[in-house]
């Protein structure tokens, strides 16, 4: 089979964002658009010839077509061995696990994560390196530079492969293996968690629901929660992956996982609820009548890690993205371990984990994970919680409230202003920066600004610097307002405002966060001149 060389011309909009290249499906369907990006990966990431590459996606619309294209191109580019998830499926954490287990040189993951799918929805593609994690900025930038000069790509003339059946195929010098997408991942989970204790918890009448949101985690949750842990069938809701996620928005938060939230907040709801997103790396944790913020969840997992077999010997350190609340910092301090503050984007945790500096890490954007892989991991977080619940035999609410009583509570909220005009959103950020000189020392009601900056990160392992990572305004007593522009949206600009305050007094910890944070929310809007600059008087989404 002789590779064919196809002439092409560059597209100028292929710079990867927070997590790979995300665009509308219709953009990806344009002739050569996907091929240019894939070839740019092969051209700029050296040493892939003859190596193993993992390929899979979250099953969204265009997933199958894209995988067939990538298989042909990978074979034409001399990749030795391709491991492809059956039906083109691999959750992002499972892809990371497969890359690591099989010593692959990397992987191509097709997903736009929590963004809606379908013909008018979003699609995405990213490259993960041999450690199983998203490529660092120096690689994504090299890929981007290549997309700007590309003039040809390589492919083969051959029929589609039967993706729905396990088996091995030869394409020229390349072996393509269709693998079970769940097996390696499920085995890894069994090695980390006390499945016997969780099974016993479930047999004792503890009830749970897991909402797969018609996205990729359905098959994983069925296998692990129902088949291996014995949860009754029906525990997994919306468990069949659909190309358009059933018309839903596969983002596990209070706004989009409404069916699950209503169940957990009903009179006879289950003891525990959880949801995961399009590609299975995010998680939302709920108790009966109780929502656990992702920032609190990271702090709690850290504080309780010794109850879990995989982490019984202690944890080396923790990391959180800058906008994530400071709750985990207090736990780290008590444990006497380092807490690293990185920019938003899971790719920043990889170096810290590879260097053995960090065991657990997490983000406010519903992501938690550990060094078992190099991606955040939705079902892993669910199992971690179930393991803690099995060991402590208390309700989710009791565990969280005890935690606040011990460490203090970080009230936290995020307000998103979606689909803003790019110029207006950039104007907000510039306006805030222009106030840096005069803000420190200023008093806003009972809040006094101590400092402000645009966050810059120097990677402690390789010394690389990432600047312009979000504006921080810090106040006396540990309160913060953070402003960032999202790097994952596909329409206009999304302004995220993260607002946080610290409450050490258990008597004042049970307030609603929107009420507790109301004065800071007002200050955040005023400092940014939101209505005047964006025309908006309220956020699009509050989490
Ligand atoms: C990605 C990244 C996360 C990031 C999130 C939100 O998650 O992997 O690290 O926190 O996007 O990013 P932004 O605030 O820039 O929109 P996912 O689940 O979308 O891959």
XYZ file of C-alpha atoms in Angstrom, residues 10-488:
479
model
C -2.706 26.150 5.837
C -5.638 27.192 8.005
C -4.757 30.025 10.346
C -7.028 29.049 13.253
C -5.462 25.793 14.437
C -3.773 26.976 17.621
C -4.635 24.515 20.443
C -6.344 26.097 23.464
C -6.550 24.992 27.089
C -7.026 21.408 25.956
C -6.346 20.815 22.280
C -8.038 22.189 19.176
C -11.784 22.716 19.647
C -14.017 23.999 16.872
C -17.458 23.527 15.453
C -18.039 20.156 13.763
C -18.722 22.044 10.536
C -15.223 23.558 10.642
C -13.658 20.129 11.119
C -15.710 18.801 8.192
C -14.160 21.292 5.780
C -11.844 19.583 3.274
C -8.328 19.062 4.693
C -9.068 20.771 8.056
C -8.713 17.656 10.231
C -5.985 16.205 7.999
C -3.847 19.347 8.253
C -3.900 19.236 12.041
C -3.192 15.498 12.210
C -0.307 15.776 9.751
C 1.057 18.683 11.759
C 1.145 16.404 14.792
C 3.078 13.758 12.851
C 5.428 16.364 11.379
C 6.245 18.153 14.610
C 6.241 15.429 17.265
C 9.417 13.540 16.367
C 9.954 9.797 16.820
C 6.471 8.452 16.069
C 7.553 6.215 13.166
C 7.458 2.547 14.098
C 6.008 3.442 17.502
C 2.689 2.658 19.171
C -0.037 5.295 19.064
C -3.386 5.188 20.892
C -6.494 6.574 19.172
C -9.986 7.034 20.574
C -12.639 9.572 21.324
C -15.763 10.377 23.268
C -18.124 9.070 20.596
C -19.491 12.435 19.586
C -20.730 13.248 16.087
C -17.862 12.951 13.527
C -15.833 10.707 15.894
C -15.979 7.651 13.655
C -15.170 9.497 10.439
C -12.251 11.259 12.104
C -10.870 7.994 13.467
C -10.925 6.343 10.034
C -9.073 9.359 8.640
C -6.484 9.234 11.426
C -5.948 5.480 10.977
C -5.175 5.960 7.253
C -2.899 8.894 7.925
C -1.099 7.159 10.794
C -0.388 4.148 8.572
C 0.800 6.413 5.738
C 3.108 8.168 8.181
C 4.741 4.922 9.291
C 3.256 4.510 12.785
C 4.088 0.919 13.787
C 1.161 -0.059 15.934
C -2.199 1.620 16.471
C -4.400 0.827 19.460
C -7.937 2.002 18.718
C -10.859 1.784 21.157
C -13.760 -0.369 19.959
C -16.442 1.739 18.240
C -13.874 4.518 18.290
C -14.451 5.003 22.019
C -11.871 5.733 24.690
C -12.563 8.042 27.571
C -9.799 10.589 28.087
C -8.621 8.936 31.332
C -8.779 5.484 29.740
C -6.698 6.728 26.793
C -4.118 8.002 29.263
C -4.123 4.638 31.067
C -3.732 2.721 27.776
C -0.845 4.943 26.620
C 0.996 4.309 29.881
C 0.253 0.606 30.158
C 1.294 -0.207 26.595
C 4.319 2.074 26.507
C 2.866 4.037 23.584
C 4.678 7.068 22.210
C 1.460 9.027 22.569
C -2.180 9.215 21.652
C -4.688 11.206 19.684
C -7.872 11.882 21.619
C -10.980 13.163 19.884
C -13.195 15.168 22.155
C -14.611 18.575 22.843
C -15.090 17.448 26.426
C -18.208 18.954 27.998
C -19.182 21.012 24.939
C -22.403 19.911 23.175
C -22.122 17.542 20.195
C -24.113 16.762 17.059
C -23.857 18.170 13.535
C -24.062 21.751 14.849
C -22.075 21.049 18.003
C -18.383 21.010 18.777
C -15.549 18.653 17.966
C -11.989 18.541 19.205
C -8.651 16.817 18.872
C -5.604 16.737 21.094
C -2.281 14.982 21.269
C -1.101 13.273 24.442
C 2.530 12.364 25.008
C 4.174 9.143 26.215
C 3.482 9.943 29.875
C -0.237 9.769 29.015
C -0.824 13.475 29.550
C -1.827 16.360 27.283
C 1.102 17.693 25.300
C 2.820 20.609 27.027
C 2.766 24.075 25.481
C 6.095 23.705 23.697
C 4.665 20.788 21.722
C 1.247 22.345 21.068
C 2.991 25.492 19.868
C 5.212 23.446 17.540
C 2.106 21.750 16.133
C 0.491 25.148 15.649
C 3.556 26.545 13.847
C 3.487 23.551 11.546
C -0.209 24.128 10.732
C 0.738 27.576 9.444
C 3.155 26.259 6.834
C 1.766 22.833 5.927
C 1.475 22.119 2.194
C 0.838 18.359 2.040
C -0.352 15.401 4.049
C -0.013 11.651 3.676
C -2.825 9.133 3.549
C -3.695 5.695 2.164
C -6.365 4.518 -0.230
C -8.088 1.777 1.721
C -11.588 0.957 2.949
C -12.803 1.826 6.453
C -11.841 -0.629 9.177
C -14.595 -2.426 11.145
C -14.290 -0.428 14.371
C -17.048 -2.296 16.200
C -15.220 -5.604 16.511
C -12.130 -6.456 18.519
C -9.358 -7.665 16.249
C -6.141 -6.930 14.458
C -5.649 -5.541 10.941
C -2.650 -4.852 8.731
C -2.387 -1.613 6.762
C 0.931 -1.754 4.950
C 3.577 -1.906 7.672
C 1.132 -0.814 10.381
C -0.800 -3.098 12.727
C -4.135 -1.689 13.807
C -5.599 -3.319 16.888
C -9.180 -2.663 17.963
C -9.112 -2.963 21.761
C -11.683 -3.176 24.531
C -11.865 0.441 25.720
C -12.817 -0.485 29.295
C -10.596 -3.437 30.298
C -7.249 -1.728 31.097
C -8.960 1.128 32.887
C -11.189 -1.085 35.030
C -8.167 -3.161 36.039
C -6.317 -0.013 37.109
C -9.272 1.096 39.245
C -9.362 -2.298 40.968
C -5.709 -1.876 41.860
C -6.265 1.534 43.489
C -9.491 1.142 45.457
C -10.904 -1.247 48.031
C -13.572 -2.852 45.842
C -14.534 -5.305 48.641
C -15.311 -2.471 51.055
C -17.327 -0.589 48.422
C -19.223 -3.774 47.532
C -20.059 -4.255 51.208
C -21.232 -0.632 51.478
C -23.566 -1.165 48.530
C -24.875 -4.453 49.926
C -25.679 -2.688 53.208
C -28.343 -0.530 51.560
C -26.254 2.481 50.512
C -27.768 3.832 47.306
C -26.176 5.716 44.427
C -26.842 7.020 40.945
C -24.266 7.796 38.288
C -25.250 10.009 35.352
C -23.158 9.258 32.280
C -25.026 12.001 30.371
C -25.169 9.806 27.218
C -21.440 10.314 26.900
C -18.414 8.050 26.968
C -18.450 6.904 30.619
C -21.607 4.790 30.194
C -19.755 1.548 29.337
C -17.117 2.211 32.013
C -19.692 2.893 34.724
C -21.800 -0.135 33.773
C -18.763 -2.391 33.989
C -17.251 -0.967 37.167
C -20.230 0.130 39.255
C -22.811 -2.450 38.227
C -20.840 -5.513 37.058
C -17.790 -5.396 39.311
C -19.127 -3.605 42.403
C -22.614 -5.078 42.287
C -24.640 -1.853 42.273
C -28.161 -2.668 41.022
C -28.836 -2.287 37.361
C -30.296 1.175 36.786
C -27.618 2.764 38.968
C -26.091 4.175 35.785
C -28.392 6.710 34.149
C -28.108 7.820 30.514
C -25.491 5.106 30.054
C -25.580 4.703 26.273
C -23.107 6.961 24.438
C -24.900 8.940 21.714
C -23.303 11.121 19.013
C -25.312 14.159 20.181
C -25.391 13.175 23.887
C -29.164 12.870 23.579
C -29.387 16.561 22.776
C -27.920 17.417 26.186
C -24.924 19.396 27.301
C -22.569 16.782 28.781
C -21.185 19.038 31.483
C -21.536 17.616 34.988
C -22.579 20.649 36.975
C -25.684 21.869 38.771
C -27.018 23.522 35.632
C -26.614 20.735 33.076
C -26.946 17.509 35.125
C -30.394 18.634 36.223
C -32.048 15.209 36.198
C -29.485 13.846 38.641
C -29.522 16.974 40.787
C -33.322 16.846 41.127
C -33.086 13.222 42.175
C -30.477 13.891 44.845
C -32.400 16.874 46.170
C -35.698 14.960 46.370
C -37.135 13.506 49.597
C -36.307 9.893 48.886
C -33.198 10.449 46.763
C -30.155 8.185 46.871
C -27.271 8.621 49.338
C -24.769 9.530 46.670
C -24.851 10.888 43.146
C -22.189 11.587 40.575
C -21.901 12.578 36.949
C -19.187 12.727 34.351
C -18.744 14.705 31.150
C -18.444 14.028 27.418
C -15.015 12.399 27.577
C -15.144 11.113 31.153
C -12.483 13.252 32.769
C -14.727 15.572 34.789
C -16.832 14.674 37.788
C -19.553 16.155 39.950
C -20.101 14.742 43.435
C -23.437 15.024 45.247
C -24.695 13.721 48.569
C -28.344 13.639 49.524
C -29.386 17.304 49.439
C -25.750 18.269 49.165
C -23.404 19.528 46.439
C -19.652 19.149 46.915
C -17.703 21.856 45.095
C -14.800 20.499 43.038
C -12.405 22.584 45.115
C -13.734 21.082 48.346
C -13.651 17.637 46.791
C -9.918 17.939 46.106
C -9.316 19.059 49.698
C -11.367 16.173 51.050
C -9.708 13.521 48.924
C -6.358 14.831 50.092
C -7.360 14.822 53.758
C -8.785 11.278 53.499
C -6.273 9.713 51.117
C -4.915 7.335 53.732
C -8.253 5.512 53.779
C -7.696 4.396 50.180
C -5.327 1.494 49.378
C -3.654 3.201 46.415
C -2.738 6.212 48.562
C -2.300 4.532 51.948
C 1.408 5.270 52.009
C 0.816 8.987 51.889
C 0.919 11.565 49.169
C 3.972 13.411 47.915
C 2.287 16.751 47.306
C -0.785 18.316 45.757
C -1.447 20.788 42.971
C -4.385 22.946 41.989
C -4.982 25.393 39.189
C -4.765 29.040 40.206
C -8.535 29.776 40.115
C -9.311 26.662 42.211
C -10.150 27.538 45.813
C -7.491 27.534 48.497
C -9.238 24.745 50.459
C -6.617 22.141 49.558
C -3.794 24.482 50.572
C -4.954 24.242 54.180
C -4.970 20.455 54.096
C -1.506 20.397 52.542
C -0.239 22.712 55.228
C -1.548 20.430 57.950
C -0.097 17.345 56.260
C 3.224 19.122 55.828
C 3.271 18.596 52.057
C 3.825 21.020 49.199
C 0.854 22.573 47.378
C 1.603 23.825 43.837
C -0.447 26.512 42.104
C -0.463 26.112 38.310
C -2.259 27.819 35.424
C -5.569 26.381 34.238
C -5.059 23.286 32.100
C -4.318 19.724 33.114
C -1.145 19.786 31.006
C 0.565 21.790 33.749
C 0.265 18.954 36.281
C 2.141 16.397 34.170
C 5.653 17.625 34.872
C 4.970 17.792 38.616
C 3.665 14.228 38.634
C 6.469 12.894 36.436
C 8.987 14.461 38.831
C 7.301 12.787 41.807
C 6.362 16.122 43.377
C 2.620 15.638 43.267
C 0.236 12.731 43.864
C -3.192 14.410 43.775
C -4.323 17.419 41.790
C -7.513 19.153 40.847
C -9.309 22.089 39.335
C -12.442 24.068 40.036
C -13.723 23.038 36.590
C -14.918 19.681 37.937
C -11.593 17.917 37.486
C -9.728 15.770 39.993
C -7.042 13.190 39.462
C -3.830 11.605 40.586
C -0.559 10.247 39.328
C -2.201 6.924 38.345
C -2.546 8.540 34.903
C -1.825 11.996 33.469
C -5.388 13.206 32.881
C -8.140 14.138 35.249
C -10.415 11.216 35.886
C -14.158 11.326 36.531
C -14.880 7.746 37.574
C -11.692 7.621 39.635
C -13.023 10.525 41.723
C -16.344 8.722 42.155
C -14.581 5.559 43.327
C -12.342 7.582 45.647
C -15.460 9.059 47.261
C -17.148 5.653 47.509
C -14.022 4.241 49.139
C -14.018 7.065 51.706
C -17.751 6.587 52.342
C -17.200 2.858 52.801
C -14.418 3.497 55.312
C -16.113 6.312 57.252
C -19.753 5.219 57.132
C -20.994 8.813 57.366
C -23.069 10.771 54.901
C -21.450 13.044 52.308
C -22.837 16.107 54.109
C -21.440 14.979 57.476
C -18.012 14.362 56.032
C -17.867 17.749 54.305
C -19.178 19.684 57.312
C -16.661 18.018 59.599
C -13.982 18.993 57.142
C -15.078 22.648 57.196
C -15.218 22.624 60.985
C -11.621 21.417 61.065
C -10.085 23.457 58.242
C -12.506 26.330 57.740
C -14.747 26.731 54.700
C -13.745 28.383 51.456
C -16.988 29.765 50.051
C -16.609 29.571 46.295
C -18.480 30.346 43.126
C -17.735 30.805 39.436
C -19.744 33.151 37.222
C -19.390 32.610 33.481
C -20.287 35.216 30.874
C -20.484 33.201 27.656
C -20.395 34.247 24.003
C -19.180 37.781 24.640
C -17.721 39.839 21.823
C -14.005 39.071 21.904
C -13.103 42.779 21.916
C -15.433 43.472 24.863
C -13.990 40.587 26.884
C -10.437 41.685 26.144
C -11.458 45.218 27.094
C -12.571 43.988 30.531
C -9.207 42.324 31.106
C -7.282 45.413 29.977
C -9.397 47.670 32.140
C -8.665 45.497 35.178
C -4.937 45.487 34.477
C -4.955 49.253 34.157
C -6.147 49.427 37.783
C -3.261 47.361 39.169
C -1.309 50.437 40.265
C -4.127 51.944 42.302
C -5.942 48.895 43.717
C -3.630 47.697 46.515
C -4.710 49.220 49.828
C -8.151 50.276 48.504
C -11.112 49.456 50.708
C -14.372 48.050 49.269
C -16.870 47.751 52.120
C -15.205 45.414 54.575
C -12.712 44.140 51.993
C -9.258 45.642 51.568
C -7.192 44.774 48.495
C -3.778 43.433 49.490
C -2.369 42.767 46.010
C -3.240 42.092 42.398
C -1.435 40.648 39.398
C -1.758 38.763 36.151
C -0.761 35.227 37.150
C 2.488 33.931 35.720
C 3.814 30.418 36.308
C 7.344 29.139 36.190
C 7.325 25.366 35.943
C 9.535 24.161 38.809
C 10.652 21.141 36.779
C 11.638 22.530 33.377
C 11.711 26.264 34.108
C 9.247 27.114 31.313
C 7.245 30.277 31.900
C 3.519 30.694 31.154
C 2.303 34.249 31.609
C -1.051 36.062 31.305
C -2.861 33.229 33.068
C -5.571 35.249 34.789
C -6.033 38.363 36.879
C -5.994 37.913 40.636
C -7.264 40.447 43.120
C -6.458 39.363 46.653
C -8.086 40.746 49.794
C -7.326 40.632 53.500
C -8.461 37.412 55.186
C -7.999 35.128 52.175
C -10.770 36.405 49.869
C -10.032 36.515 46.134
C -11.541 37.528 42.841
C -10.011 35.968 39.727
C -10.832 36.876 36.118
C -9.866 34.709 33.140
C -10.866 34.217 29.556
C -11.703 30.587 28.852
C -9.468 28.655 26.483
C -12.043 26.025 25.566
